[in-house]
Amino acid sequence: MSSYEEHSLRKNLFSIGKLGYAKGDRPNVDCILCGVRDKNEIVPNLTIAETELSIVSVNLFPYNPGHIIIFPKRHIIHYLELTEAEALDIHRLTQKTMRILEKQWKVQGFNIGYNLGKNSGGSIPHIHEHIVPRFPNEAGFLDVLSNTRIVIYEPYQMWEDLKKIWTNEPEIV
């Protein structure tokens, strides 16, 4: 069986909102993350915290509980455009986010990274880092019995939960 055939056997359950988003049904703004930054009323905003340079937000369509994105306030597309100050700010926010997620959900692993460039899988032309918590035994009965994965954490509830504890976590200096 080819890898394409193996991949096509996997079933996926989508949130209805994500399917529309993937097809291009998005708020009519030049940049969705700039819309978050500017608090545009037509853009869903799950900002947990912000600094002078960056924003920490729950991902609107999370892969796992605690899926966070961190992005510079300045609209840039390429990683090489990040200033040293922006990169350090995102780094510090990443560490704080990881500490909070470890406490909140006993996270024992993370995938952290950027989707850089048109062919990387990214859907937003504004650089942003993903922090995706990974959990032991993520495969559930749907994964085992029908090769299907479902995420069961509503992003707005995640936003409320994380926003409450963000201010109590000390900054890294």
PDB file of C-alpha atoms in Angstrom:
ATOM      1  CA  MET A   1       0.000   0.000   0.000  1.00  0.00           C
ATOM      2  CA  SER A   2       1.399   3.423  -0.928  1.00  0.00           C
ATOM      3  CA  SER A   3       1.858   6.128   1.699  1.00  0.00           C
ATOM      4  CA  TYR A   4      -0.958   8.077   0.002  1.00  0.00           C
ATOM      5  CA  GLU A   5      -3.312   5.113   0.393  1.00  0.00           C
ATOM      6  CA  GLU A   6      -2.279   4.632   4.033  1.00  0.00           C
ATOM      7  CA  HIS A   7      -2.863   8.324   4.724  1.00  0.00           C
ATOM      8  CA  SER A   8      -6.245   8.268   3.013  1.00  0.00           C
ATOM      9  CA  LEU A   9      -7.423   5.467   5.337  1.00  0.00           C
ATOM     10  CA  ARG A  10      -7.157   7.756   8.355  1.00  0.00           C
ATOM     11  CA  LYS A  11     -10.396   9.449   9.266  1.00  0.00           C
ATOM     12  CA  ASN A  12     -10.427  12.927  10.722  1.00  0.00           C
ATOM     13  CA  LEU A  13     -13.119  14.662  12.703  1.00  0.00           C
ATOM     14  CA  PHE A  14     -13.183  18.392  12.082  1.00  0.00           C
ATOM     15  CA  SER A  15     -14.782  21.164  13.992  1.00  0.00           C
ATOM     16  CA  ILE A  16     -17.344  22.739  11.703  1.00  0.00           C
ATOM     17  CA  GLY A  17     -15.696  26.148  12.167  1.00  0.00           C
ATOM     18  CA  LYS A  18     -12.285  24.857  11.138  1.00  0.00           C
ATOM     19  CA  LEU A  19     -13.573  23.374   7.915  1.00  0.00           C
ATOM     20  CA  GLY A  20     -14.973  26.755   6.888  1.00  0.00           C
ATOM     21  CA  TYR A  21     -11.736  28.438   7.936  1.00  0.00           C
ATOM     22  CA  ALA A  22      -9.683  25.969   5.890  1.00  0.00           C
ATOM     23  CA  LYS A  23     -11.845  26.737   2.858  1.00  0.00           C
ATOM     24  CA  GLY A  24     -11.219  30.467   3.239  1.00  0.00           C
ATOM     25  CA  ASP A  25     -14.240  31.531   5.306  1.00  0.00           C
ATOM     26  CA  ARG A  26     -12.327  33.988   7.476  1.00  0.00           C
ATOM     27  CA  PRO A  27     -12.846  37.511   8.725  1.00  0.00           C
ATOM     28  CA  ASN A  28     -12.269  40.039   5.952  1.00  0.00           C
ATOM     29  CA  VAL A  29      -9.019  41.557   7.217  1.00  0.00           C
ATOM     30  CA  ASP A  30      -5.582  41.876   5.653  1.00  0.00           C
ATOM     31  CA  CYS A  31      -3.989  39.757   8.419  1.00  0.00           C
ATOM     32  CA  ILE A  32      -5.805  37.716  11.039  1.00  0.00           C
ATOM     33  CA  LEU A  33      -3.007  38.095  13.615  1.00  0.00           C
ATOM     34  CA  CYS A  34      -2.825  41.837  13.071  1.00  0.00           C
ATOM     35  CA  GLY A  35      -6.593  41.785  13.608  1.00  0.00           C
ATOM     36  CA  VAL A  36      -5.985  40.064  16.951  1.00  0.00           C
ATOM     37  CA  ARG A  37      -3.307  42.649  17.788  1.00  0.00           C
ATOM     38  CA  ASP A  38      -5.626  45.520  16.872  1.00  0.00           C
ATOM     39  CA  LYS A  39      -8.572  43.935  18.737  1.00  0.00           C
ATOM     40  CA  ASN A  40     -10.669  44.050  15.575  1.00  0.00           C
ATOM     41  CA  GLU A  41     -14.228  43.099  16.554  1.00  0.00           C
ATOM     42  CA  ILE A  42     -14.691  40.718  13.610  1.00  0.00           C
ATOM     43  CA  VAL A  43     -11.601  38.643  14.528  1.00  0.00           C
ATOM     44  CA  PRO A  44     -11.875  35.979  17.260  1.00  0.00           C
ATOM     45  CA  ASN A  45      -9.443  36.969  20.004  1.00  0.00           C
ATOM     46  CA  LEU A  46      -8.055  34.422  22.471  1.00  0.00           C
ATOM     47  CA  THR A  47      -5.151  36.558  23.716  1.00  0.00           C
ATOM     48  CA  ILE A  48      -3.841  35.345  27.063  1.00  0.00           C
ATOM     49  CA  ALA A  49      -1.147  37.975  27.479  1.00  0.00           C
ATOM     50  CA  GLU A  50       0.897  40.513  25.591  1.00  0.00           C
ATOM     51  CA  THR A  51       4.131  42.361  25.954  1.00  0.00           C
ATOM     52  CA  GLU A  52       5.328  45.463  24.155  1.00  0.00           C
ATOM     53  CA  LEU A  53       6.558  43.225  21.306  1.00  0.00           C
ATOM     54  CA  SER A  54       4.512  40.008  21.274  1.00  0.00           C
ATOM     55  CA  ILE A  55       1.160  38.324  21.879  1.00  0.00           C
ATOM     56  CA  VAL A  56       0.397  34.939  23.452  1.00  0.00           C
ATOM     57  CA  SER A  57      -2.884  33.376  22.298  1.00  0.00           C
ATOM     58  CA  VAL A  58      -4.770  30.124  22.413  1.00  0.00           C
ATOM     59  CA  ASN A  59      -4.910  28.606  18.941  1.00  0.00           C
ATOM     60  CA  LEU A  60      -8.491  28.931  17.679  1.00  0.00           C
ATOM     61  CA  PHE A  61      -8.304  25.398  16.256  1.00  0.00           C
ATOM     62  CA  PRO A  62      -6.106  23.503  18.755  1.00  0.00           C
ATOM     63  CA  TYR A  63      -4.430  20.177  18.014  1.00  0.00           C
ATOM     64  CA  ASN A  64      -4.283  19.405  21.740  1.00  0.00           C
ATOM     65  CA  PRO A  65      -5.350  21.057  24.992  1.00  0.00           C
ATOM     66  CA  GLY A  66      -2.983  23.964  25.612  1.00  0.00           C
ATOM     67  CA  HIS A  67      -2.106  24.589  21.935  1.00  0.00           C
ATOM     68  CA  ILE A  68      -0.735  28.150  22.041  1.00  0.00           C
ATOM     69  CA  ILE A  69       0.611  30.515  19.416  1.00  0.00           C
ATOM     70  CA  ILE A  70       3.048  33.349  20.109  1.00  0.00           C
ATOM     71  CA  PHE A  71       3.616  36.038  17.519  1.00  0.00           C
ATOM     72  CA  PRO A  72       5.292  39.424  17.174  1.00  0.00           C
ATOM     73  CA  LYS A  73       2.985  42.427  17.128  1.00  0.00           C
ATOM     74  CA  ARG A  74       4.903  43.755  14.162  1.00  0.00           C
ATOM     75  CA  HIS A  75       3.584  42.266  10.919  1.00  0.00           C
ATOM     76  CA  ILE A  76       6.381  40.168   9.476  1.00  0.00           C
ATOM     77  CA  ILE A  77       6.327  37.070   7.336  1.00  0.00           C
ATOM     78  CA  HIS A  78       9.882  35.717   7.414  1.00  0.00           C
ATOM     79  CA  TYR A  79      11.739  34.396  10.457  1.00  0.00           C
ATOM     80  CA  LEU A  80      14.854  36.320   9.436  1.00  0.00           C
ATOM     81  CA  GLU A  81      12.907  39.576   9.872  1.00  0.00           C
ATOM     82  CA  LEU A  82      12.591  39.026  13.633  1.00  0.00           C
ATOM     83  CA  THR A  83      14.706  41.459  15.612  1.00  0.00           C
ATOM     84  CA  GLU A  84      16.877  40.141  18.397  1.00  0.00           C
ATOM     85  CA  ALA A  85      14.524  41.800  20.901  1.00  0.00           C
ATOM     86  CA  GLU A  86      11.460  40.135  19.332  1.00  0.00           C
ATOM     87  CA  ALA A  87      13.167  36.730  19.256  1.00  0.00           C
ATOM     88  CA  LEU A  88      14.195  37.048  22.922  1.00  0.00           C
ATOM     89  CA  ASP A  89      10.695  38.190  23.895  1.00  0.00           C
ATOM     90  CA  ILE A  90       9.103  35.205  22.127  1.00  0.00           C
ATOM     91  CA  HIS A  91      11.677  32.908  23.761  1.00  0.00           C
ATOM     92  CA  ARG A  92      10.818  34.197  27.251  1.00  0.00           C
ATOM     93  CA  LEU A  93       7.088  33.897  26.561  1.00  0.00           C
ATOM     94  CA  THR A  94       7.631  30.348  25.293  1.00  0.00           C
ATOM     95  CA  GLN A  95       9.360  29.367  28.530  1.00  0.00           C
ATOM     96  CA  LYS A  96       6.612  30.924  30.660  1.00  0.00           C
ATOM     97  CA  THR A  97       3.933  29.223  28.564  1.00  0.00           C
ATOM     98  CA  MET A  98       5.655  25.847  28.928  1.00  0.00           C
ATOM     99  CA  ARG A  99       5.860  26.235  32.726  1.00  0.00           C
ATOM    100  CA  ILE A 100       2.166  27.098  32.898  1.00  0.00           C
ATOM    101  CA  LEU A 101       1.124  24.198  30.667  1.00  0.00           C
ATOM    102  CA  GLU A 102       3.270  21.773  32.673  1.00  0.00           C
ATOM    103  CA  LYS A 103       1.492  22.907  35.855  1.00  0.00           C
ATOM    104  CA  GLN A 104      -2.006  23.116  34.374  1.00  0.00           C
ATOM    105  CA  TRP A 105      -2.110  19.784  32.508  1.00  0.00           C
ATOM    106  CA  LYS A 106       0.988  17.903  33.732  1.00  0.00           C
ATOM    107  CA  VAL A 107       2.410  18.142  30.212  1.00  0.00           C
ATOM    108  CA  GLN A 108       5.513  15.998  29.728  1.00  0.00           C
ATOM    109  CA  GLY A 109       6.393  16.870  26.153  1.00  0.00           C
ATOM    110  CA  PHE A 110       6.005  19.615  23.563  1.00  0.00           C
ATOM    111  CA  ASN A 111       6.217  20.255  19.864  1.00  0.00           C
ATOM    112  CA  ILE A 112       7.416  23.826  19.354  1.00  0.00           C
ATOM    113  CA  GLY A 113       7.973  25.431  16.006  1.00  0.00           C
ATOM    114  CA  TYR A 114       7.131  27.701  13.131  1.00  0.00           C
ATOM    115  CA  ASN A 115       5.585  26.879   9.765  1.00  0.00           C
ATOM    116  CA  LEU A 116       7.893  28.925   7.545  1.00  0.00           C
ATOM    117  CA  GLY A 117       7.108  29.631   3.926  1.00  0.00           C
ATOM    118  CA  LYS A 118       4.215  28.917   1.606  1.00  0.00           C
ATOM    119  CA  ASN A 119       4.823  25.152   1.431  1.00  0.00           C
ATOM    120  CA  SER A 120       5.232  24.572   5.158  1.00  0.00           C
ATOM    121  CA  GLY A 121       1.570  24.060   5.991  1.00  0.00           C
ATOM    122  CA  GLY A 122       1.035  27.483   7.495  1.00  0.00           C
ATOM    123  CA  SER A 123      -2.196  29.278   6.704  1.00  0.00           C
ATOM    124  CA  ILE A 124      -1.462  32.716   8.159  1.00  0.00           C
ATOM    125  CA  PRO A 125       0.996  35.110   6.459  1.00  0.00           C
ATOM    126  CA  HIS A 126       2.301  36.516   9.766  1.00  0.00           C
ATOM    127  CA  ILE A 127       5.074  34.645  11.544  1.00  0.00           C
ATOM    128  CA  HIS A 128       3.925  32.776  14.654  1.00  0.00           C
ATOM    129  CA  GLU A 129       5.290  30.033  16.859  1.00  0.00           C
ATOM    130  CA  HIS A 130       3.172  27.023  17.824  1.00  0.00           C
ATOM    131  CA  ILE A 131       3.486  25.377  21.230  1.00  0.00           C
ATOM    132  CA  VAL A 132       1.654  22.048  21.176  1.00  0.00           C
ATOM    133  CA  PRO A 133       1.600  20.034  24.408  1.00  0.00           C
ATOM    134  CA  ARG A 134       2.022  16.278  23.993  1.00  0.00           C
ATOM    135  CA  PHE A 135       0.547  13.813  26.431  1.00  0.00           C
ATOM    136  CA  PRO A 136       1.291  10.210  27.326  1.00  0.00           C
ATOM    137  CA  ASN A 137      -0.894   7.699  25.528  1.00  0.00           C
ATOM    138  CA  GLU A 138      -2.555  10.308  23.318  1.00  0.00           C
ATOM    139  CA  ALA A 139      -4.132   7.556  21.265  1.00  0.00           C
ATOM    140  CA  GLY A 140      -7.659   6.976  22.456  1.00  0.00           C
ATOM    141  CA  PHE A 141     -10.173   4.326  21.512  1.00  0.00           C
ATOM    142  CA  LEU A 142     -11.163   6.194  18.325  1.00  0.00           C
ATOM    143  CA  ASP A 143      -7.522   6.282  17.250  1.00  0.00           C
ATOM    144  CA  VAL A 144      -7.092   2.563  17.887  1.00  0.00           C
ATOM    145  CA  LEU A 145     -10.429   1.297  16.557  1.00  0.00           C
ATOM    146  CA  SER A 146     -11.045   3.603  13.626  1.00  0.00           C
ATOM    147  CA  ASN A 147      -7.779   5.490  13.046  1.00  0.00           C
ATOM    148  CA  THR A 148      -9.539   8.755  13.960  1.00  0.00           C
ATOM    149  CA  ARG A 149      -8.376  11.565  16.261  1.00  0.00           C
ATOM    150  CA  ILE A 150     -10.587  14.041  18.073  1.00  0.00           C
ATOM    151  CA  VAL A 151      -9.651  17.094  20.137  1.00  0.00           C
ATOM    152  CA  ILE A 152     -12.065  17.696  22.981  1.00  0.00           C
ATOM    153  CA  TYR A 153     -10.981  20.978  24.527  1.00  0.00           C
ATOM    154  CA  GLU A 154     -12.975  24.030  23.561  1.00  0.00           C
ATOM    155  CA  PRO A 155     -10.563  26.899  22.788  1.00  0.00           C
ATOM    156  CA  TYR A 156     -12.567  29.597  24.597  1.00  0.00           C
ATOM    157  CA  GLN A 157     -12.613  27.514  27.808  1.00  0.00           C
ATOM    158  CA  MET A 158      -8.870  26.928  27.400  1.00  0.00           C
ATOM    159  CA  TRP A 159      -8.417  30.689  27.014  1.00  0.00           C
ATOM    160  CA  GLU A 160     -10.335  31.379  30.254  1.00  0.00           C
ATOM    161  CA  ASP A 161      -8.386  28.716  32.169  1.00  0.00           C
ATOM    162  CA  LEU A 162      -4.958  29.906  31.013  1.00  0.00           C
ATOM    163  CA  LYS A 163      -5.684  33.622  31.314  1.00  0.00           C
ATOM    164  CA  LYS A 164      -6.532  33.128  35.017  1.00  0.00           C
ATOM    165  CA  ILE A 165      -3.162  31.586  35.863  1.00  0.00           C
ATOM    166  CA  TRP A 166      -0.951  33.647  33.521  1.00  0.00           C
ATOM    167  CA  THR A 167      -0.604  36.611  35.867  1.00  0.00           C
ATOM    168  CA  ASN A 168       0.471  34.393  38.770  1.00  0.00           C
ATOM    169  CA  GLU A 169       3.403  32.900  36.877  1.00  0.00           C
ATOM    170  CA  PRO A 170       6.679  34.799  37.399  1.00  0.00           C
ATOM    171  CA  GLU A 171       8.461  36.380  34.448  1.00  0.00           C
ATOM    172  CA  ILE A 172      11.863  35.155  33.268  1.00  0.00           C
ATOM    173  CA  VAL A 173      14.417  37.941  33.307  1.00  0.00           C
TER     174      VAL A 173
END
